[in-house]
Amino acid sequence: MSSNCIFCKIIRGEIPGRKVYEDEDLVVIHDIHPAAPVHLLMVPREHFDNLDTAEDRHLRLLGKMQLLAPRLAREQGATNGYRVVTNNGPDGGQEVYHLHVHVLGGPRPWKRL
Ligand code: AMP
Ligand code: ZN
């Protein structure tokens, strides 16, 4: 947990998030600035910055998010393909330093990556 982290605040219920799924490991919300018709963020309950600070013990969590992506994409209406993206560090375009996985889909064109 990190007191100033926006995703930790959403997970704690201190600021609103449009949740589409949650379980003991993670929360999934709609991105507030969607870059595609379907734009979800899979956010682990545990705070760690990004893949640079992921550890072996996160293997199951990271795999789980990959396997959850197709189900959530389909449920949200991305029935013709989707992207699964994690941004890491400044040159990776990361803005929020709480690891998360973007799921982007829906009819193209999309606004950006
Ligand atoms: P990244 O650039 O990979 O760190 O992505 C951070 C994402 O979080 C961006 O796509 C933002 O639009 C999104 N975001 C920031 N604040 C919020 C929020 N309060 N609720 C939902 N999504 C957010
Ligand atoms: Zn956090």
mmCIF file of C-alpha atoms and ligand atoms in Angstrom:
data_model
loop_
_atom_site.group_PDB
_atom_site.id
_atom_site.type_symbol
_atom_site.label_atom_id
_atom_site.label_comp_id
_atom_site.label_asym_id
_atom_site.label_seq_id
_atom_site.Cartn_x
_atom_site.Cartn_y
_atom_site.Cartn_z
ATOM 1 C CA MET A 1 0.000 0.000 0.000
ATOM 2 C CA SER A 2 1.194 3.490 -0.818
ATOM 3 C CA SER A 3 -0.594 6.482 0.708
ATOM 4 C CA ASN A 4 -0.226 8.837 -2.251
ATOM 5 C CA CYS A 5 -0.867 6.330 -4.995
ATOM 6 C CA ILE A 6 -4.043 6.959 -6.993
ATOM 7 C CA PHE A 7 -4.664 3.267 -7.664
ATOM 8 C CA CYS A 8 -4.175 2.376 -3.983
ATOM 9 C CA LYS A 9 -6.748 5.072 -3.194
ATOM 10 C CA ILE A 10 -9.217 3.544 -5.658
ATOM 11 C CA ILE A 11 -8.607 0.087 -4.178
ATOM 12 C CA ARG A 12 -9.185 1.454 -0.668
ATOM 13 C CA GLY A 13 -12.383 3.184 -1.846
ATOM 14 C CA GLU A 14 -11.059 6.676 -1.073
ATOM 15 C CA ILE A 15 -11.655 7.880 -4.616
ATOM 16 C CA PRO A 16 -14.168 6.456 -7.078
ATOM 17 C CA GLY A 17 -13.364 3.995 -9.792
ATOM 18 C CA ARG A 18 -15.717 2.303 -12.253
ATOM 19 C CA LYS A 19 -15.081 -1.285 -11.261
ATOM 20 C CA VAL A 20 -15.917 -4.102 -13.631
ATOM 21 C CA TYR A 21 -14.284 -6.967 -11.712
ATOM 22 C CA GLU A 22 -12.541 -7.631 -8.420
ATOM 23 C CA ASP A 23 -11.205 -10.564 -6.484
ATOM 24 C CA GLU A 24 -8.701 -11.184 -3.709
ATOM 25 C CA ASP A 25 -5.749 -10.324 -5.959
ATOM 26 C CA LEU A 26 -6.823 -7.458 -8.169
ATOM 27 C CA VAL A 27 -9.352 -4.836 -9.171
ATOM 28 C CA VAL A 28 -10.335 -3.965 -12.741
ATOM 29 C CA ILE A 29 -11.621 -0.490 -13.584
ATOM 30 C CA HIS A 30 -12.463 1.518 -16.675
ATOM 31 C CA ASP A 31 -9.662 3.896 -17.614
ATOM 32 C CA ILE A 32 -10.744 7.472 -16.915
ATOM 33 C CA HIS A 33 -9.333 8.626 -20.271
ATOM 34 C CA PRO A 34 -10.118 5.757 -22.595
ATOM 35 C CA ALA A 35 -7.831 5.358 -25.584
ATOM 36 C CA ALA A 36 -10.134 2.810 -27.203
ATOM 37 C CA PRO A 37 -13.852 1.939 -27.018
ATOM 38 C CA VAL A 38 -12.958 -0.651 -24.385
ATOM 39 C CA HIS A 39 -10.137 0.428 -22.066
ATOM 40 C CA LEU A 40 -9.738 -1.435 -18.806
ATOM 41 C CA LEU A 41 -6.997 -1.314 -16.195
ATOM 42 C CA MET A 42 -6.182 -4.461 -14.247
ATOM 43 C CA VAL A 43 -4.690 -3.290 -10.954
ATOM 44 C CA PRO A 44 -3.190 -5.663 -8.366
ATOM 45 C CA ARG A 45 -4.238 -4.973 -4.783
ATOM 46 C CA GLU A 46 -0.565 -5.074 -3.823
ATOM 47 C CA HIS A 47 1.360 -1.918 -4.625
ATOM 48 C CA PHE A 48 4.536 -2.363 -6.617
ATOM 49 C CA ASP A 49 5.828 0.119 -9.133
ATOM 50 C CA ASN A 50 6.104 -1.862 -12.346
ATOM 51 C CA LEU A 51 7.773 -4.926 -13.837
ATOM 52 C CA ASP A 52 11.177 -3.618 -12.650
ATOM 53 C CA THR A 53 10.149 -4.325 -9.073
ATOM 54 C CA ALA A 54 8.088 -7.466 -9.695
ATOM 55 C CA GLU A 55 9.409 -10.550 -7.950
ATOM 56 C CA ASP A 56 9.195 -14.296 -8.476
ATOM 57 C CA ARG A 57 6.300 -14.426 -6.056
ATOM 58 C CA HIS A 58 4.273 -12.268 -8.493
ATOM 59 C CA LEU A 59 4.425 -14.924 -11.181
ATOM 60 C CA ARG A 60 0.922 -16.221 -10.478
ATOM 61 C CA LEU A 61 -0.588 -12.735 -10.326
ATOM 62 C CA LEU A 62 1.046 -11.655 -13.596
ATOM 63 C CA GLY A 63 -0.109 -14.828 -15.323
ATOM 64 C CA LYS A 64 -3.580 -14.463 -13.904
ATOM 65 C CA MET A 65 -3.949 -10.986 -15.403
ATOM 66 C CA GLN A 66 -2.916 -12.249 -18.853
ATOM 67 C CA LEU A 67 -5.502 -14.998 -18.652
ATOM 68 C CA LEU A 68 -8.222 -12.712 -17.324
ATOM 69 C CA ALA A 69 -7.788 -10.213 -20.173
ATOM 70 C CA PRO A 70 -9.652 -12.174 -22.879
ATOM 71 C CA ARG A 71 -12.611 -12.800 -20.609
ATOM 72 C CA LEU A 72 -12.967 -9.161 -19.543
ATOM 73 C CA ALA A 73 -12.380 -7.871 -23.072
ATOM 74 C CA ARG A 74 -15.158 -10.097 -24.378
ATOM 75 C CA GLU A 75 -17.527 -9.217 -21.530
ATOM 76 C CA GLN A 76 -16.990 -5.521 -22.199
ATOM 77 C CA GLY A 77 -17.738 -5.909 -25.892
ATOM 78 C CA ALA A 78 -14.283 -6.208 -27.459
ATOM 79 C CA THR A 79 -15.226 -9.250 -29.515
ATOM 80 C CA ASN A 80 -12.890 -8.716 -32.454
ATOM 81 C CA GLY A 81 -9.489 -8.481 -30.758
ATOM 82 C CA TYR A 82 -7.763 -6.503 -28.048
ATOM 83 C CA ARG A 83 -4.336 -5.442 -26.755
ATOM 84 C CA VAL A 84 -2.785 -6.204 -23.391
ATOM 85 C CA VAL A 85 -0.171 -3.581 -22.456
ATOM 86 C CA THR A 86 1.996 -2.698 -19.474
ATOM 87 C CA ASN A 87 3.966 0.548 -19.574
ATOM 88 C CA ASN A 88 7.199 0.581 -17.570
ATOM 89 C CA GLY A 89 9.250 3.650 -16.678
ATOM 90 C CA PRO A 90 9.535 7.066 -18.332
ATOM 91 C CA ASP A 91 10.409 5.874 -21.816
ATOM 92 C CA GLY A 92 7.722 3.195 -21.512
ATOM 93 C CA GLY A 93 5.157 5.955 -21.071
ATOM 94 C CA GLN A 94 4.251 4.995 -17.510
ATOM 95 C CA GLU A 95 2.248 7.669 -15.677
ATOM 96 C CA VAL A 96 0.981 5.820 -12.619
ATOM 97 C CA TYR A 97 3.671 3.933 -10.709
ATOM 98 C CA HIS A 98 1.459 1.122 -9.436
ATOM 99 C CA LEU A 99 1.794 -1.788 -11.835
ATOM 100 C CA HIS A 100 -1.263 -2.196 -14.014
ATOM 101 C CA VAL A 101 -2.207 -3.905 -17.232
ATOM 102 C CA HIS A 102 -4.197 -2.091 -19.901
ATOM 103 C CA VAL A 103 -6.770 -4.038 -21.901
ATOM 104 C CA LEU A 104 -7.721 -2.120 -25.041
ATOM 105 C CA GLY A 105 -10.231 -3.184 -27.632
ATOM 106 C CA GLY A 106 -13.307 -2.357 -29.640
ATOM 107 C CA PRO A 107 -13.673 -1.072 -33.190
ATOM 108 C CA ARG A 108 -10.759 0.931 -34.574
ATOM 109 C CA PRO A 109 -9.492 3.587 -35.092
ATOM 110 C CA TRP A 110 -8.287 4.214 -31.534
ATOM 111 C CA LYS A 111 -7.065 7.565 -30.284
ATOM 112 C CA ARG A 112 -3.538 6.383 -29.477
ATOM 113 C CA LEU A 113 -1.613 3.264 -28.497
HETATM 114 P P1 AMP B 1 0.151 4.395 -17.553
HETATM 115 O O1 AMP B 1 0.546 5.479 -18.511
HETATM 116 O O2 AMP B 1 0.385 3.023 -18.112
HETATM 117 O O3 AMP B 1 0.760 4.596 -16.199
HETATM 118 O O4 AMP B 1 -1.420 4.477 -17.446
HETATM 119 C C1 AMP B 1 -2.088 5.147 -16.425
HETATM 120 C C2 AMP B 1 -3.532 5.182 -16.838
HETATM 121 O O5 AMP B 1 -4.313 5.457 -15.701
HETATM 122 C C3 AMP B 1 -3.865 6.242 -17.887
HETATM 123 O O6 AMP B 1 -4.406 5.618 -19.051
HETATM 124 C C4 AMP B 1 -4.887 7.138 -17.190
HETATM 125 O O7 AMP B 1 -5.902 7.590 -18.055
HETATM 126 C C5 AMP B 1 -5.414 6.226 -16.109
HETATM 127 N N1 AMP B 1 -5.923 6.878 -14.916
HETATM 128 C C6 AMP B 1 -5.353 7.874 -14.195
HETATM 129 N N2 AMP B 1 -6.109 8.210 -13.145
HETATM 130 C C7 AMP B 1 -7.191 7.395 -13.182
HETATM 131 C C8 AMP B 1 -8.361 7.248 -12.367
HETATM 132 N N3 AMP B 1 -8.564 8.017 -11.286
HETATM 133 N N4 AMP B 1 -9.271 6.307 -12.708
HETATM 134 C C9 AMP B 1 -9.077 5.546 -13.814
HETATM 135 N N5 AMP B 1 -8.002 5.621 -14.614
HETATM 136 C C10 AMP B 1 -7.083 6.541 -14.311
HETATM 137 ZN ZN ZN B 2 -0.506 1.853 -5.345
#
